[in-house]
């Protein structure tokens, strides 16, 4: 643990003299995955900033800062973040992403892939007030028991669930640590795969709590809902990427962080807006990872989970632009969208497939991507579920709430299922049924179905998926090439998401009026794009039949949706750049340097 540094002499002299507006902020820094206390450094980025860094750890302490202030927070082994503080009065815990996940998390994730019906629970026990590890804590569930090690880690292999078990089945976790009140967590889903929990003992964390899953537990009146600021449904001009003509996802950088209201300093206890006493600042991608398994059922098909990750991310990003409170952007219970410290290996994997992807209507900001558990426009009086859709005129087999701006959508997978929620936007259970349907629709289709009626939408149903990727600085080498020869194409790719895009394909075409597009799919290249700028490159073989002349060069980035390492109709074009007249295709087999092309 570090001792806070209060040696900001030049800045403090100015502040004490009244030359700078100041406020005292309560700050702590912890690991976003394990909840561990971090020895972190914060540097003020404003004018007249402190002489040296501010030293932070996992315990909340008060620090005098400029008002407003911008801080860069860094800790060894973690990705830094920059945050803005505007003088709010809520204590703030900053969660930093580790550069690599815990080894034990990766190990069980691999095991679950090899044993899809097996079931594990793993996690960490921490002291709630400072994030320090609790060794020797006993965790019990369903007759199984584990004791935490020196790092606070535990894992349990649980009994497999029955094949006919409902995804709504629940279990209760109990944990004991000396000198702390026992913990009880009710409502843990009994699902195949790996579930992860963070147990905070003491501090301001309540010993007893119920785990929420939105698709299972959302009650009437507690729904993801937009306010008047999201009512605009302006259309957006679309660009189409060659050669298949798929609509290019418009570029829109997601926010890097989000402020979430919680009821405890450990960022484990969800709360509705008025009950949130604490602000947790975390990277947007970590927020999505912590929340997807709290809204979708983690054992659902991966196509359903990936579709849900786009909706979840978009709604959170929209709230960053339209905060629900002065102290935080969004609350953490089903009043907003559920977010807690638990995750699942399956939802983590789904989020990793869609980093930075959101929805937009006008192209300037993320759309408020509403969703609810069951959107079929029919209320089954015998199912006991709460239907809060005030307009069921669409009828059975259709989703929608025309009175709320969501027009009727043919959704046959919902037929016969009673409404559960407000009926706006995406149907959570519908995403699972489409993923399992004989048509085998993949997640981009599911997203476009519910938010854009697959291109035929109106009103609120006109949102399209965005891209965090862009391309620039294209270079072709050589600039003159003979038919049958090969050029090297390179560009700078920018990934504005807070996580790597690990499943991207680099495509390319030549274009000349009167000739059309010239393609070379054999050299489409797979690449992984870390956050920030990176170089991409690929070869381009000019077909021997290519007519001579000057050609534009087009380079594109596609998301490999069907996972076959080849650009196809099911993949999503995320970036495209065109350089006019970048390559000259020669009329004979002689290069500009006089050497003959290879046969």
Coordinates of C-alpha atoms in Angstrom, one line a residue:
X1 CA 0.0 0.0 0.0
X2 CA 1.3 3.5 -0.8
X3 CA 1.2 6.6 1.3
X4 CA -0.6 9.5 -0.5
X5 CA 1.7 12.1 -1.8
X6 CA 0.7 15.7 -0.8
X7 CA 3.8 17.4 -2.1
X8 CA 2.3 19.6 -4.8
X9 CA 4.0 22.7 -3.7
X10 CA 3.7 25.2 -6.6
X11 CA 0.1 24.2 -7.3
X12 CA -0.9 24.3 -3.6
X13 CA 0.6 27.7 -3.2
X14 CA -1.6 29.1 -6.0
X15 CA -4.6 27.2 -4.7
X16 CA -4.2 28.4 -1.1
X17 CA -3.8 32.0 -2.4
X18 CA -7.2 31.6 -4.1
X19 CA -5.7 31.8 -7.6
X20 CA -7.2 28.5 -8.6
X21 CA -10.6 27.0 -8.0
X22 CA -10.2 23.7 -6.1
X23 CA -12.3 20.9 -4.6
X24 CA -11.4 17.8 -2.5
X25 CA -12.1 14.5 -4.3
X26 CA -12.3 11.1 -2.7
X27 CA -10.4 8.7 -5.0
X28 CA -9.3 5.1 -5.0
X29 CA -7.9 2.8 -7.7
X30 CA -8.5 -0.9 -8.2
X31 CA -8.1 -3.7 -10.8
X32 CA -11.2 -3.9 -13.0
X33 CA -11.1 -7.7 -13.2
X34 CA -10.0 -8.9 -9.7
X35 CA -10.9 -5.9 -7.5
X36 CA -7.4 -5.7 -6.2
X37 CA -5.9 -2.5 -4.7
X38 CA -3.5 -0.9 -7.1
X39 CA -0.5 1.3 -6.4
X40 CA -1.4 4.0 -8.9
X41 CA -0.1 7.4 -10.0
X42 CA -2.4 10.3 -11.1
X43 CA -1.1 13.3 -12.9
X44 CA -3.2 16.4 -13.4
X45 CA -3.3 17.4 -17.0
X46 CA -4.5 20.9 -16.5
X47 CA -2.5 24.1 -16.4
X48 CA -0.7 24.7 -13.0
X49 CA -0.8 21.0 -12.4
X50 CA 0.9 19.4 -9.4
X51 CA 4.7 19.3 -9.3
X52 CA 4.7 15.5 -9.0
X53 CA 2.2 12.7 -9.3
X54 CA -0.6 12.0 -6.8
X55 CA -0.1 8.5 -5.3
X56 CA -3.3 6.5 -5.0
X57 CA -4.3 3.0 -3.8
X58 CA -7.4 1.0 -3.2
X59 CA -8.6 2.9 -0.2
X60 CA -10.7 6.1 -0.6
X61 CA -8.8 9.2 0.4
X62 CA -9.4 12.9 -0.1
X63 CA -7.1 14.8 -2.5
X64 CA -7.2 18.6 -3.3
X65 CA -7.6 19.0 -7.1
X66 CA -8.3 21.7 -9.6
X67 CA -12.0 22.2 -10.4
X68 CA -12.6 21.0 -13.0
X69 CA -9.7 18.6 -13.2
X70 CA -8.4 16.1 -15.8
X71 CA -6.3 13.2 -14.5
X72 CA -4.2 10.5 -16.2
X73 CA -4.2 7.4 -14.0
X74 CA -1.5 4.8 -14.4
X75 CA -0.5 1.6 -12.6
X76 CA 2.1 -1.1 -13.5
X77 CA 0.6 -3.9 -15.6
X78 CA -2.5 -1.9 -16.4
X79 CA -3.9 0.3 -19.2
X80 CA -3.9 4.0 -18.2
X81 CA -7.1 6.0 -18.4
X82 CA -7.8 9.7 -18.5
X83 CA -10.8 11.0 -16.6
X84 CA -12.5 14.4 -16.1
X85 CA -13.6 15.5 -12.6
X86 CA -16.0 18.3 -12.4
X87 CA -16.3 18.8 -8.6
X88 CA -19.1 16.3 -7.9
X89 CA -19.5 15.2 -4.3
X90 CA -19.6 11.4 -4.7
X91 CA -16.5 9.3 -3.8
X92 CA -14.9 7.8 -6.9
X93 CA -13.3 4.4 -7.5
X94 CA -11.3 4.2 -10.7
X95 CA -11.1 0.7 -12.2
X96 CA -8.1 -0.1 -14.5
X97 CA -7.9 -2.9 -17.0
X98 CA -5.0 -5.3 -16.6
X99 CA -2.8 -5.8 -19.6
X100 CA -3.6 -9.6 -19.4
X101 CA -6.4 -11.4 -17.6
X102 CA -5.7 -13.6 -14.6
X103 CA -4.0 -16.9 -15.7
X104 CA -6.6 -18.9 -13.8
X105 CA -9.4 -17.1 -15.8
X106 CA -7.7 -18.1 -19.1
X107 CA -7.2 -21.6 -17.9
X108 CA -10.8 -22.3 -17.0
X109 CA -12.0 -20.6 -20.2
X110 CA -10.0 -23.0 -22.2
X111 CA -11.3 -25.9 -20.2
X112 CA -14.9 -24.9 -20.7
X113 CA -14.4 -24.9 -24.4
X114 CA -13.2 -28.5 -24.2
X115 CA -16.0 -29.4 -21.8
X116 CA -19.0 -27.4 -22.8
X117 CA -21.4 -29.0 -20.3
X118 CA -19.2 -28.6 -17.3
X119 CA -19.7 -25.8 -14.7
X120 CA -17.3 -23.7 -12.7
X121 CA -17.4 -20.8 -10.3
X122 CA -14.3 -18.7 -9.7
X123 CA -13.4 -15.4 -8.3
X124 CA -11.7 -13.3 -5.6
X125 CA -12.4 -12.3 -2.1
X126 CA -11.4 -8.7 -1.1
X127 CA -11.7 -6.4 1.8
X128 CA -14.4 -4.0 0.8
X129 CA -12.8 -0.8 2.1
X130 CA -9.3 -1.2 0.5
X131 CA -9.4 -4.0 -2.0
X132 CA -6.7 -6.1 -0.2
X133 CA -6.8 -9.8 -0.6
X134 CA -8.7 -12.0 1.9
X135 CA -6.9 -15.3 2.3
X136 CA -8.6 -18.2 4.1
X137 CA -12.1 -17.1 3.2
X138 CA -14.5 -20.0 2.8
X139 CA -16.9 -20.0 -0.2
X140 CA -19.8 -22.5 -0.3
X141 CA -22.4 -23.2 -3.0
X142 CA -24.6 -26.3 -3.6
X143 CA -22.7 -28.4 -1.2
X144 CA -19.3 -27.5 -2.7
X145 CA -16.7 -25.6 -0.7
X146 CA -13.4 -23.8 -1.5
X147 CA -10.9 -21.7 0.5
X148 CA -9.3 -18.6 -0.9
X149 CA -5.5 -18.6 -1.4
X150 CA -3.1 -15.8 -0.5
X151 CA -4.3 -13.7 -3.4
X152 CA -7.9 -14.1 -2.4
X153 CA -8.6 -16.4 -5.4
X154 CA -10.9 -19.4 -5.3
X155 CA -12.5 -21.8 -7.8
X156 CA -15.1 -24.6 -7.6
X157 CA -16.1 -27.2 -10.2
X158 CA -19.9 -27.6 -9.6
X159 CA -22.3 -30.3 -10.6
X160 CA -23.4 -30.1 -14.2
X161 CA -26.9 -28.8 -14.8
X162 CA -29.5 -31.2 -16.1
X163 CA -30.2 -31.0 -19.8
X164 CA -33.8 -29.9 -19.1
X165 CA -32.8 -27.3 -16.5
X166 CA -34.3 -23.9 -17.2
X167 CA -31.9 -20.9 -17.6
X168 CA -33.9 -19.2 -14.9
X169 CA -32.8 -21.7 -12.2
X170 CA -31.0 -20.1 -9.3
X171 CA -28.4 -20.9 -6.6
X172 CA -27.3 -19.2 -3.4
X173 CA -23.6 -18.5 -2.6
X174 CA -22.4 -18.1 1.0
X175 CA -19.0 -17.0 2.1
X176 CA -17.2 -16.6 5.5
X177 CA -14.1 -14.7 6.4
X178 CA -12.8 -14.2 10.0
X179 CA -13.6 -10.7 11.5
X180 CA -16.2 -10.0 8.8
X181 CA -19.9 -10.5 8.5
X182 CA -20.8 -13.5 6.4
X183 CA -21.7 -12.9 2.7
X184 CA -24.9 -14.2 1.1
X185 CA -25.5 -13.8 -2.7
X186 CA -28.8 -15.1 -3.9
X187 CA -29.9 -15.5 -7.5
X188 CA -26.7 -16.8 -9.0
X189 CA -27.7 -18.5 -12.3
X190 CA -27.2 -22.3 -12.6
X191 CA -25.6 -22.4 -16.0
X192 CA -23.0 -24.4 -17.8
X193 CA -19.7 -22.7 -18.3
X194 CA -17.5 -20.5 -16.1
X195 CA -19.1 -17.8 -13.9
X196 CA -16.9 -15.3 -12.0
X197 CA -17.7 -13.3 -8.9
X198 CA -16.0 -10.7 -6.8
X199 CA -16.8 -10.9 -3.1
X200 CA -16.2 -7.7 -1.1
X201 CA -16.3 -8.2 2.7
X202 CA -17.0 -5.3 5.0
X203 CA -16.6 -1.7 4.2
X204 CA -19.9 -0.2 2.8
X205 CA -20.8 -3.5 1.0
X206 CA -24.0 -5.1 2.3
X207 CA -23.4 -8.7 3.4
X208 CA -26.6 -9.9 1.7
X209 CA -27.6 -9.1 -1.9
X210 CA -29.6 -10.6 -4.8
X211 CA -27.9 -11.0 -8.2
X212 CA -30.0 -9.5 -11.0
X213 CA -30.2 -10.8 -14.6
X214 CA -32.3 -8.4 -16.7
X215 CA -33.7 -11.0 -19.1
X216 CA -34.8 -13.1 -16.1
X217 CA -35.7 -10.6 -13.4
X218 CA -36.6 -7.2 -14.8
X219 CA -39.8 -6.0 -13.1
X220 CA -42.5 -3.7 -14.4
X221 CA -41.3 -0.1 -14.3
X222 CA -37.7 -1.1 -14.2
X223 CA -36.8 -1.1 -17.9
X224 CA -34.1 0.2 -20.2
X225 CA -35.8 3.3 -21.5
X226 CA -34.6 6.4 -23.4
X227 CA -35.7 9.9 -22.6
X228 CA -36.8 12.6 -24.9
X229 CA -33.3 13.3 -26.0
X230 CA -33.2 10.1 -28.0
X231 CA -36.4 10.6 -29.9
X232 CA -34.8 11.9 -33.1
X233 CA -34.6 9.4 -35.8
X234 CA -32.6 11.2 -38.4
X235 CA -31.4 9.1 -41.3
X236 CA -27.8 8.6 -42.1
X237 CA -26.2 8.4 -45.6
X238 CA -24.6 5.0 -46.2
X239 CA -21.4 4.2 -48.1
X240 CA -21.1 0.8 -49.8
X241 CA -17.9 -1.2 -49.8
X242 CA -16.7 -3.1 -52.9
X243 CA -16.8 -5.7 -54.2
X244 CA -20.0 -7.1 -52.6
X245 CA -21.7 -3.7 -52.0
X246 CA -22.3 -4.2 -48.3
X247 CA -23.1 -1.1 -46.4
X248 CA -20.1 0.4 -44.6
X249 CA -20.5 0.9 -40.9
X250 CA -20.2 4.6 -40.2
X251 CA -17.2 5.6 -38.1
X252 CA -18.0 6.7 -34.6
X253 CA -15.4 6.6 -31.7
X254 CA -16.9 5.2 -28.5
X255 CA -16.2 7.0 -25.2
X256 CA -13.2 5.6 -23.5
X257 CA -14.7 5.5 -20.0
X258 CA -18.1 5.5 -18.3
X259 CA -19.1 6.7 -14.8
X260 CA -21.4 4.1 -13.2
X261 CA -23.4 4.6 -10.0
X262 CA -22.9 1.9 -7.3
X263 CA -23.8 1.5 -3.7
X264 CA -20.3 0.6 -2.5
X265 CA -16.6 1.5 -2.9
X266 CA -15.8 -2.0 -4.2
X267 CA -18.1 -1.4 -7.2
X268 CA -19.9 -4.7 -6.6
X269 CA -23.4 -3.6 -5.3
X270 CA -25.9 -2.5 -8.0
X271 CA -28.3 0.3 -7.3
X272 CA -31.1 2.3 -8.8
X273 CA -30.4 6.0 -9.5
X274 CA -31.5 7.5 -6.2
X275 CA -29.8 4.8 -4.1
X276 CA -26.3 5.1 -5.7
X277 CA -23.9 6.7 -3.3
X278 CA -20.6 6.0 -5.2
X279 CA -19.2 6.6 -8.6
X280 CA -17.1 3.9 -10.3
X281 CA -15.2 5.0 -13.4
X282 CA -14.2 2.2 -15.7
X283 CA -13.2 1.6 -19.3
X284 CA -16.3 1.2 -21.6
X285 CA -15.3 -2.3 -22.7
X286 CA -14.9 -3.5 -19.1
X287 CA -18.3 -2.0 -18.4
X288 CA -19.8 -4.1 -21.2
X289 CA -18.0 -7.2 -20.0
X290 CA -19.3 -6.7 -16.4
X291 CA -22.8 -6.1 -17.6
X292 CA -23.6 -8.5 -20.5
X293 CA -24.0 -11.5 -18.3
X294 CA -26.2 -9.4 -16.0
X295 CA -28.6 -8.7 -18.8
X296 CA -28.4 -11.7 -21.2
X297 CA -28.4 -15.4 -20.1
X298 CA -24.7 -16.4 -20.2
X299 CA -25.4 -19.9 -21.5
X300 CA -27.2 -18.6 -24.6
X301 CA -25.8 -19.0 -28.0
X302 CA -22.8 -16.8 -28.8
X303 CA -24.6 -15.1 -31.7
X304 CA -27.3 -13.9 -29.2
X305 CA -24.6 -12.7 -26.7
X306 CA -22.7 -10.8 -29.4
X307 CA -25.9 -9.1 -30.6
X308 CA -26.6 -8.2 -27.0
X309 CA -23.1 -6.8 -26.5
X310 CA -23.7 -4.2 -29.2
X311 CA -27.0 -3.1 -27.7
X312 CA -25.5 -3.0 -24.2
X313 CA -22.5 -0.9 -25.3
X314 CA -24.6 1.5 -27.3
X315 CA -27.0 2.2 -24.5
X316 CA -24.1 2.8 -22.1
X317 CA -22.3 5.1 -24.6
X318 CA -25.5 7.0 -25.1
X319 CA -25.8 7.6 -21.4
X320 CA -22.2 9.1 -21.3
X321 CA -23.6 11.8 -23.6
X322 CA -26.8 12.0 -21.7
X323 CA -26.0 11.4 -18.0
X324 CA -28.7 10.3 -15.7
X325 CA -27.1 12.1 -12.7
X326 CA -24.6 14.8 -12.0
X327 CA -22.3 12.3 -10.3
X328 CA -22.6 9.4 -12.8
X329 CA -23.7 8.6 -16.3
X330 CA -25.8 5.5 -15.6
X331 CA -27.0 3.5 -12.6
X332 CA -26.1 -0.2 -12.2
X333 CA -29.5 -1.9 -11.6
X334 CA -32.3 -2.9 -13.9
X335 CA -33.6 0.7 -13.5
X336 CA -30.9 1.4 -16.2
X337 CA -29.1 -1.7 -17.3
X338 CA -27.7 -4.2 -14.8
X339 CA -24.0 -4.0 -14.1
X340 CA -22.1 -5.8 -11.4
X341 CA -18.7 -7.2 -10.7
X342 CA -19.5 -10.7 -11.9
X343 CA -18.7 -12.0 -15.4
X344 CA -18.8 -15.2 -17.4
X345 CA -16.3 -16.7 -19.8
X346 CA -19.0 -16.9 -22.5
X347 CA -20.0 -13.3 -22.3
X348 CA -16.4 -12.1 -22.0
X349 CA -15.7 -14.0 -25.3
X350 CA -18.7 -12.4 -27.0
X351 CA -17.7 -8.9 -25.9
X352 CA -14.2 -9.5 -27.3
X353 CA -15.7 -10.1 -30.7
X354 CA -17.5 -6.7 -30.9
X355 CA -15.2 -4.1 -29.3
X356 CA -16.3 -0.5 -29.8
X357 CA -19.3 -1.4 -32.0
X358 CA -22.4 0.6 -31.3
X359 CA -25.6 1.8 -33.0
X360 CA -26.4 5.3 -34.3
X361 CA -29.3 7.0 -35.9
X362 CA -27.9 10.3 -37.1
X363 CA -24.2 9.4 -37.1
X364 CA -23.1 11.9 -34.5
X365 CA -23.6 9.9 -31.3
X366 CA -24.5 6.5 -30.0
X367 CA -28.2 5.5 -30.2
X368 CA -30.2 4.7 -27.1
X369 CA -30.4 1.0 -27.9
X370 CA -33.4 0.0 -25.9
X371 CA -34.2 -3.6 -25.3
X372 CA -36.4 -5.7 -23.1
X373 CA -36.8 -9.4 -22.2
X374 CA -39.7 -10.4 -24.5
X375 CA -41.1 -8.0 -27.1
X376 CA -43.9 -10.1 -28.6
X377 CA -47.0 -7.8 -28.9
X378 CA -49.3 -10.2 -26.9
X379 CA -49.8 -10.4 -23.2
X380 CA -50.2 -13.9 -21.9
X381 CA -52.4 -13.6 -18.8
X382 CA -51.3 -17.0 -17.5
X383 CA -47.5 -16.6 -17.6
X384 CA -47.2 -14.3 -14.5
X385 CA -44.8 -11.9 -16.4
X386 CA -45.0 -8.2 -16.3
X387 CA -45.9 -6.6 -19.6
X388 CA -45.4 -2.9 -19.6
X389 CA -45.9 -2.3 -23.3
X390 CA -48.8 0.2 -23.5
X391 CA -49.4 -0.5 -27.2
X392 CA -49.9 -4.1 -28.2
X393 CA -51.7 -3.3 -31.5
X394 CA -49.0 -5.0 -33.5
X395 CA -50.3 -8.4 -32.4
X396 CA -48.9 -11.9 -31.8
X397 CA -45.9 -12.7 -33.9
X398 CA -44.8 -9.0 -34.1
X399 CA -42.6 -6.8 -32.0
X400 CA -43.1 -3.1 -31.5
X401 CA -44.8 -0.3 -29.5
X402 CA -46.1 2.2 -32.1
X403 CA -47.2 4.6 -29.5
X404 CA -43.6 4.8 -28.3
X405 CA -42.1 5.4 -31.7
X406 CA -41.2 1.7 -32.3
X407 CA -43.2 0.5 -35.4
X408 CA -44.4 -3.1 -35.8
X409 CA -41.8 -5.6 -36.8
X410 CA -42.5 -9.1 -38.1
X411 CA -40.8 -11.3 -35.4
X412 CA -42.2 -14.8 -35.8
X413 CA -39.8 -16.3 -33.3
X414 CA -41.7 -14.5 -30.6
X415 CA -45.1 -15.8 -31.6
X416 CA -47.0 -17.4 -28.6
X417 CA -44.6 -15.9 -26.0
X418 CA -46.1 -13.4 -23.6
X419 CA -44.8 -9.8 -23.5
X420 CA -42.2 -9.2 -20.7
X421 CA -41.1 -5.6 -20.6
X422 CA -41.9 -2.5 -22.6
X423 CA -41.6 -4.0 -26.1
X424 CA -39.2 -1.5 -27.5
X425 CA -36.0 -2.2 -29.4
X426 CA -34.4 -5.6 -29.2
X427 CA -36.1 -8.7 -27.7
X428 CA -33.5 -10.4 -25.5
X429 CA -35.2 -13.8 -25.7
X430 CA -35.8 -13.1 -29.4
X431 CA -32.0 -12.9 -30.0
X432 CA -31.6 -16.4 -28.6
X433 CA -34.4 -17.8 -30.7
X434 CA -33.0 -16.3 -33.9
X435 CA -29.6 -17.6 -33.1
X436 CA -31.0 -21.2 -32.7
X437 CA -33.4 -20.8 -35.7
X438 CA -33.0 -23.0 -38.7
X439 CA -32.0 -19.9 -40.7
X440 CA -28.9 -19.7 -38.4
X441 CA -28.8 -15.9 -38.5
X442 CA -25.6 -14.4 -37.2
X443 CA -25.4 -11.5 -34.8
X444 CA -25.1 -8.6 -37.3
X445 CA -28.4 -9.7 -38.9
X446 CA -30.0 -10.0 -35.4
X447 CA -28.9 -6.5 -34.5
X448 CA -30.1 -5.0 -37.8
X449 CA -33.4 -6.9 -37.6
X450 CA -34.4 -5.4 -34.3
X451 CA -33.0 -1.9 -34.7
X452 CA -33.4 -1.3 -38.5
X453 CA -35.9 -3.9 -39.8
X454 CA -33.0 -5.1 -42.0
X455 CA -33.0 -1.8 -43.9
X456 CA -36.8 -1.2 -44.0
X457 CA -37.2 0.5 -40.6
X458 CA -38.9 3.7 -39.7
X459 CA -39.2 5.8 -36.6
X460 CA -37.0 4.6 -33.8
X461 CA -36.3 1.4 -35.8
X462 CA -33.6 3.2 -38.0
X463 CA -30.4 2.6 -36.1
X464 CA -27.3 1.2 -37.9
X465 CA -24.2 -0.3 -36.5
X466 CA -21.1 1.9 -36.2
X467 CA -17.3 1.2 -36.5
X468 CA -14.5 2.2 -34.2
X469 CA -12.0 1.6 -37.1
X470 CA -10.6 4.0 -39.7
X471 CA -7.8 4.0 -42.3
X472 CA -5.3 6.6 -43.6
X473 CA -1.9 7.0 -45.1
X474 CA -2.2 4.5 -47.9
X475 CA 1.1 3.6 -49.7
X476 CA 1.4 1.4 -52.9
X477 CA 4.8 -0.1 -53.8
X478 CA 5.7 0.1 -56.6
X479 CA 3.3 2.7 -58.0
X480 CA 3.7 1.2 -61.5
X481 CA 3.0 -2.4 -62.0
X482 CA 2.6 -4.8 -64.9
X483 CA -0.4 -7.1 -65.4
X484 CA 0.5 -10.4 -63.6
X485 CA 2.8 -8.7 -61.1
X486 CA 2.3 -8.0 -57.4
X487 CA 2.2 -4.7 -55.5
X488 CA 2.4 -4.2 -51.7
X489 CA -0.3 -2.1 -50.2
X490 CA 0.0 -0.6 -46.7
X491 CA -2.0 1.9 -44.5
X492 CA -2.4 3.1 -41.0
X493 CA -5.3 1.7 -39.1
X494 CA -6.8 3.4 -36.1
X495 CA -8.8 1.4 -33.5
X496 CA -10.7 3.8 -31.3
X497 CA -12.1 1.0 -29.2
X498 CA -10.6 0.3 -25.8
X499 CA -9.8 -3.3 -26.7
X500 CA -8.1 -5.1 -29.5
X501 CA -10.0 -6.1 -32.7
X502 CA -8.5 -9.5 -33.1
X503 CA -10.6 -10.8 -36.0
X504 CA -10.1 -8.3 -38.8
X505 CA -9.5 -9.0 -42.5
X506 CA -7.6 -6.5 -44.8
X507 CA -9.3 -6.3 -48.2
X508 CA -8.2 -4.4 -51.3
X509 CA -9.4 -3.5 -54.8
X510 CA -8.3 -1.5 -57.8
X511 CA -10.8 0.7 -59.6
X512 CA -10.9 2.4 -63.0
X513 CA -13.9 3.9 -64.7
X514 CA -14.9 1.8 -67.7
X515 CA -13.1 -1.2 -66.1
X516 CA -14.8 -1.5 -62.7
X517 CA -13.3 -3.2 -59.7
X518 CA -10.3 -5.5 -59.9
X519 CA -10.0 -7.8 -56.9
X520 CA -7.5 -10.2 -55.4
X521 CA -9.3 -12.2 -52.7
X522 CA -6.5 -14.7 -52.4
X523 CA -4.3 -12.1 -50.6
X524 CA -6.9 -10.8 -48.2
X525 CA -5.0 -10.8 -44.9
X526 CA -6.0 -11.5 -41.3
X527 CA -4.8 -9.0 -38.7
X528 CA -5.3 -7.9 -35.1
X529 CA -5.6 -4.3 -34.3
X530 CA -4.7 -3.1 -30.8
X531 CA -6.2 0.2 -29.5
X532 CA -4.6 3.2 -31.2
X533 CA -2.7 3.3 -34.4
X534 CA -1.0 0.4 -36.1
X535 CA 0.2 -0.5 -39.6
X536 CA -1.6 -2.9 -41.8
X537 CA -0.3 -4.4 -45.1
X538 CA -1.1 -6.9 -47.7
X539 CA 0.0 -8.0 -51.2
X540 CA -2.1 -7.3 -54.3
X541 CA -1.7 -9.5 -57.4
X542 CA -2.8 -7.7 -60.5
X543 CA -4.5 -10.2 -62.8
X544 CA -2.8 -10.7 -66.1
X545 CA -6.0 -9.6 -67.9
X546 CA -6.1 -6.2 -66.3
X547 CA -6.3 -3.4 -68.9
X548 CA -3.6 -0.8 -68.7
X549 CA -4.3 2.6 -67.2
X550 CA -4.4 4.5 -63.9
X551 CA -6.3 2.9 -61.1
X552 CA -7.6 4.1 -57.7
X553 CA -6.5 1.9 -54.8
X554 CA -9.2 0.9 -52.2
X555 CA -8.2 -0.7 -48.9
X556 CA -10.8 -2.0 -46.5
X557 CA -11.1 -3.6 -43.1
X558 CA -13.8 -6.3 -42.5
X559 CA -14.9 -8.0 -39.3
X560 CA -14.6 -11.7 -39.8
X561 CA -18.1 -12.5 -38.6
X562 CA -18.3 -16.1 -40.1
X563 CA -14.8 -16.9 -38.8
X564 CA -13.6 -18.5 -42.0
X565 CA -10.6 -16.1 -42.6
X566 CA -12.0 -15.0 -45.9
X567 CA -14.0 -11.8 -46.8
X568 CA -17.6 -12.9 -47.6
X569 CA -21.2 -11.6 -47.8
X570 CA -21.7 -12.3 -44.0
X571 CA -18.7 -10.2 -42.9
X572 CA -19.1 -6.5 -41.8
X573 CA -17.1 -3.8 -43.6
X574 CA -15.8 -1.5 -40.8
X575 CA -13.4 0.9 -42.7
X576 CA -12.7 1.9 -46.3
X577 CA -10.2 4.4 -47.8
X578 CA -9.7 5.3 -51.4
X579 CA -6.7 6.9 -53.0
X580 CA -7.3 8.2 -56.5
X581 CA -4.8 7.3 -59.2
X582 CA -2.4 5.5 -56.8
X583 CA -1.3 2.8 -59.2
X584 CA -0.4 2.7 -62.9
X585 CA -1.0 -0.7 -64.6
X586 CA 1.5 -0.9 -67.5
X587 CA 0.5 -1.9 -71.0
X588 CA 3.2 -4.4 -71.4
X589 CA 5.3 -6.6 -69.1
X590 CA 8.0 -4.1 -68.5
X591 CA 8.2 -2.3 -65.1
X592 CA 9.1 1.4 -64.9
X593 CA 12.6 0.4 -63.7
X594 CA 13.1 -1.6 -66.9
X595 CA 13.0 -5.1 -65.4
X596 CA 10.8 -7.7 -66.8
X597 CA 7.8 -8.9 -64.6
X598 CA 7.9 -12.4 -63.3
X599 CA 5.9 -14.9 -65.5

